[in-house]
C-alpha cells in the first residue's frame, strides 16, 4: 500500500530588489574582474592564458617536440580548467602566438594564426606548442613554488599563479575590459625591464627617475616610433597616460622618375589594410593632397612595405606630414595599468609593477630552495640508513630471513640498527645489485654531495643577501636567453626630422649627385590648403616658410648610434657634458660643428665616408640643461648599412678641415686629405681594407695631434700624426701598432694637441670567452698624460694589468673627460675614481658597459 504524498508547502522569502541587485551585480563584477578579464600582476596572465600555458605543459608539449592540433589544446583547457567556451580559449591562444601582438610570444603557432587585418584559421587547421618563453614561465611548478587551487568542479588542480621567470606583464602588456574598469598596458623590452628589476633588487628605495634610466619607454612588437615621452612619464608615475606612436617611413625613388614614401613599420596594432583604406578615403575626400597611388608590397621575405607614390611637384616630406595628421600612421595609445594584486584590482605605476614581480620571484626562489632542501634531507636520511645496512649486510640479511613477515623485519631493523621507519622500509625494498662494493662508494659520494648541497641551500635560506643574489643571477640568465634589441625608437619631441618620421635619404649610397637640399616641416596641425603651390604649407595664419635658416649647429653621434643636431653649436654640447649622466639617455661619441643647410661626413667600419645633409637630422629641443639624445634618429634610418657595418665618427667635409685619420682592427693607420673627396659623389671609399679587417676609429687630425691605438692585450700606443703622411683614398695605409698574434685593435682615436691634458683613458678587462653583455670584469680610468709616446709601428705600453681570469680588453676609450659610460640601452653606468698608475689593475665593473662617450 502506497503512503499518501505529503501536501506541498510553499516557502516564499521576500527579498529587497535593490539589495539583491547590488549583491548579485557585485558578485558578477568580481567574477568577471578576477576570473576572466584582468591579469595578475605577478605573472601578467589572465586566467585563460595561465590555464593554456599550464595545460600545454601538463600535456607534455615542449618547444622541441612536435606540434599538436590547436583543437586538442582548446579541448583539454575547456574540459579540465576553463568552462567558458572554446572560442574564447582559442582567441587567447592565437593572441599568445602572434609576434605582432606580444613582444615575447608564449605559444609557437604553426599555420594561419592571423594578421593585423585578417583573423586566424579555425583551430582544426592550426597547430601549436609552447614557445621557449613559456618554459621560463612554468619552470619550477613541480617544486612547490606556487599554490595550487581546485578547478571549477574540484576534480583537477591548477596553479594560482605561474612562477614567471619573465616579467610578462611589462614585457607583453595586457588588454581587457571588465565590469566598471579596464586595463591596457604597453609592451616593453625584456632586457631593459630585467635590468631595472635587478637595480631595484640592489637598491630597494630606488626612485622612478632611477628606474627610467633603464626603462625609458615601451618597446612595441611592430617597432615604429613613439613621439613625445611626457605621457609615458606620467603613466610610469601614476599608472595612466597617453603617448603617440608613428610609422617608420622614408622617401625613396619608387621609379626612375617618381618619388614616394615607403612605410616599413606601422604603429602598434595597426594593419596595412587600415592604412590603405584611410589614405584612399582621404584622397577621395580631398583631405589628402599629393598622393597618386598606394600599394601594399608586404611579403614574408622582405617584411612590411607599403609604398605611397607622391604626385610630381609635391614635397614628399609635406605629404608625409599630412598622412601623420589624417591617417592611422600616427595613433594614440592610452596606458591604463590595472592589474590584480592579492586578488584586488589596482592601478600601478612602473615602480609598483616591478616590485610586485620582484617580490614574486623572491618568494618563488625561497619556496623552491626550501623544497629542494627538504628533498635532499630526506634523501640523505635514506642514504645514511643504507650505508649502515651495507656495513653489516650479512647480519641484515640474516635478520630479514629469520623474520616472519615484512612488518616484523622492519621493526627488528629499527630496533637492532637504530633506524627510522623510512630507512628500514627503504632497506627492505633494496635490490641485491646495490650490495656491491662499488655501490657503497657511490653512496658515500652521494652522501657527501648531499651534505654540501644542504649546506648551500641552508645558506641561501639563512641570508637575504645571498637569496637576492640568486634571484638577480637568474634574472640575468633569462635576459641573456630571451632578450632582443629594442625595436621602437623614442623621440622626446617632434621637431624637424623627428616630425617627418626621421626619413632616410633616398640618395644616400647612390652614385648620382644628391638633390638640392630640401626642407622639413615642424609638427603642426595645419592642413595643406587645396590648390596650394607645391613647396608651401598654408594654415589659418597664412603660408609657413619651408626653408629653415642656415644657422650654426653641431651634429652629434651618440654611443648607441643615434644622430641628432643641436640648436646651438657650443652651449648644447657643453651642457650635455655637464649633466649627461642625469638627463641624457645616452652619451656623445663624436660631434662636428657645421651649419643647418650644410653637409657632413659619416665614417663607417667598412671604410666608407658618406655625405649626408644636416637638415635630415632631428633637432634636439632647446631646453635648459642637456638635450636628450632620445630625440636622435638611428643611423640605419638615414643610411643603408651592410651586415656588420657600424657608424664610427662624424667629420667635416669643408675644404679647410684637417686630414681624416683612420685606424683599423689589424693595426693599420692612414691619413686622407680633404681634397680627395670630389663633390660629384655621395660616398667614397677612404681606405682599402684587407680581407677580415675593419675600421675601428676615425677623426680629424692636424700634424701636431696624437694618434692613439689601444689593443686587446691592453697595450696603448700614441704617436704624432705628422709621422703618418697623407695618402690617396684608395691607399691601404701603413703600419700603426705592432700586434701580437691573435691580438686586435679595439680603439683608435685622435687627441688634439691643445686639449691633451683633459683627455682620459678608460679600459675594461674581461674574459675572451664570456658572452657579450653578461657583465663581470674590471674597469680603470686614468689620465692620458700618464702614457708615454712611442714611435709608429711599435708596441706601446701596457694600460691595464689583468687579474686572474682576465685575458683581454673588451672595451677601451680615449677622449676628453669626464667619460660617460653607457649600457646597451643607452643607460648611464657609474665608473667612479681615477687610477693614478698607468698599468694598475682595475676595479669591479658595476654593470655591463656597451660604449663610452
XYZ file of N, CA, C and O in Angstrom, residues 41-42 170 196-197 200-201 203-208 211 341 348-362 475:
124
model
N 49.212 40.674 -11.455
C 50.423 41.475 -11.586
C 51.688 40.641 -11.428
O 52.769 41.084 -11.824
N 51.577 39.423 -10.885
C 52.780 38.616 -10.680
C 53.248 37.936 -11.963
O 54.417 38.049 -12.336
N 54.885 43.423 -17.961
C 55.541 44.576 -18.568
C 56.053 44.265 -19.965
O 55.995 45.105 -20.855
N 66.261 46.890 -14.932
C 65.634 47.740 -13.920
C 65.267 46.933 -12.672
O 65.439 47.405 -11.539
N 64.770 45.715 -12.879
C 64.404 44.868 -11.734
C 65.622 44.510 -10.898
O 65.576 44.512 -9.657
N 66.517 47.406 -8.872
C 65.603 47.539 -7.749
C 65.941 46.537 -6.642
O 65.786 46.841 -5.452
N 66.422 45.356 -7.021
C 66.858 44.385 -6.019
C 68.028 44.928 -5.206
O 68.077 44.775 -3.981
N 68.843 48.123 -4.959
C 68.502 49.426 -4.371
C 67.003 49.480 -4.129
O 66.252 50.053 -4.941
N 66.524 48.882 -3.036
C 65.065 48.787 -2.799
C 64.371 50.138 -2.732
O 63.165 50.223 -2.966
N 65.099 51.199 -2.429
C 64.474 52.521 -2.307
C 64.725 53.374 -3.545
O 64.661 54.612 -3.477
N 65.004 52.734 -4.675
C 65.254 53.476 -5.914
C 64.027 54.288 -6.303
O 62.885 53.875 -6.090
N 64.272 55.450 -6.886
C 63.181 56.321 -7.316
C 62.762 55.981 -8.741
O 63.438 55.225 -9.456
N 61.651 56.572 -9.164
C 61.174 56.356 -10.528
C 62.185 56.879 -11.541
O 62.390 56.265 -12.603
N 64.795 54.266 -12.095
C 64.315 53.133 -12.892
C 64.168 53.527 -14.353
O 64.448 52.727 -15.260
N 46.358 42.613 -7.619
C 47.381 42.462 -6.579
C 46.696 41.902 -5.354
O 45.798 42.539 -4.788
N 48.649 50.612 -11.174
C 50.042 50.530 -10.749
C 50.948 51.342 -11.661
O 50.805 51.316 -12.887
N 51.903 52.032 -11.078
C 52.963 52.680 -11.827
C 54.095 51.710 -12.107
O 54.052 50.538 -11.707
N 55.116 52.182 -12.773
C 56.228 51.310 -13.148
C 56.927 50.709 -11.928
O 57.231 49.508 -11.908
N 57.165 51.524 -10.914
C 57.840 51.012 -9.719
C 57.024 49.925 -9.046
O 57.565 48.883 -8.638
N 55.710 50.134 -8.927
C 54.859 49.141 -8.264
C 54.818 47.840 -9.063
O 54.856 46.745 -8.494
N 54.722 47.949 -10.401
C 54.710 46.746 -11.234
C 56.001 45.949 -11.067
O 55.964 44.711 -10.967
N 57.120 46.640 -11.033
C 58.398 45.945 -10.856
C 58.487 45.299 -9.478
O 58.950 44.165 -9.344
N 58.037 46.020 -8.455
C 58.141 45.489 -7.084
C 57.291 44.230 -6.921
O 57.712 43.271 -6.268
N 56.095 44.227 -7.514
C 55.244 43.036 -7.397
C 55.935 41.827 -8.017
O 55.965 40.736 -7.435
N 56.508 42.011 -9.209
C 57.176 40.870 -9.866
C 58.440 40.461 -9.125
O 58.706 39.268 -8.938
N 59.223 41.426 -8.670
C 60.454 41.107 -7.931
C 60.122 40.363 -6.650
O 60.770 39.355 -6.310
N 59.114 40.809 -5.912
C 58.712 40.112 -4.689
C 58.213 38.703 -4.992
O 58.463 37.758 -4.223
N 57.500 38.561 -6.112
C 57.031 37.234 -6.512
C 58.203 36.299 -6.796
O 58.216 35.145 -6.366
N 59.205 36.791 -7.513
C 60.371 35.957 -7.810
C 61.141 35.621 -6.536
O 61.659 34.502 -6.400
N 61.222 36.550 -5.613
C 61.881 36.252 -4.324
C 61.136 35.136 -3.605
O 61.753 34.211 -3.053
N 67.637 36.247 -13.057
C 67.083 37.280 -13.936
C 68.036 37.578 -15.087
O 67.613 37.720 -16.251
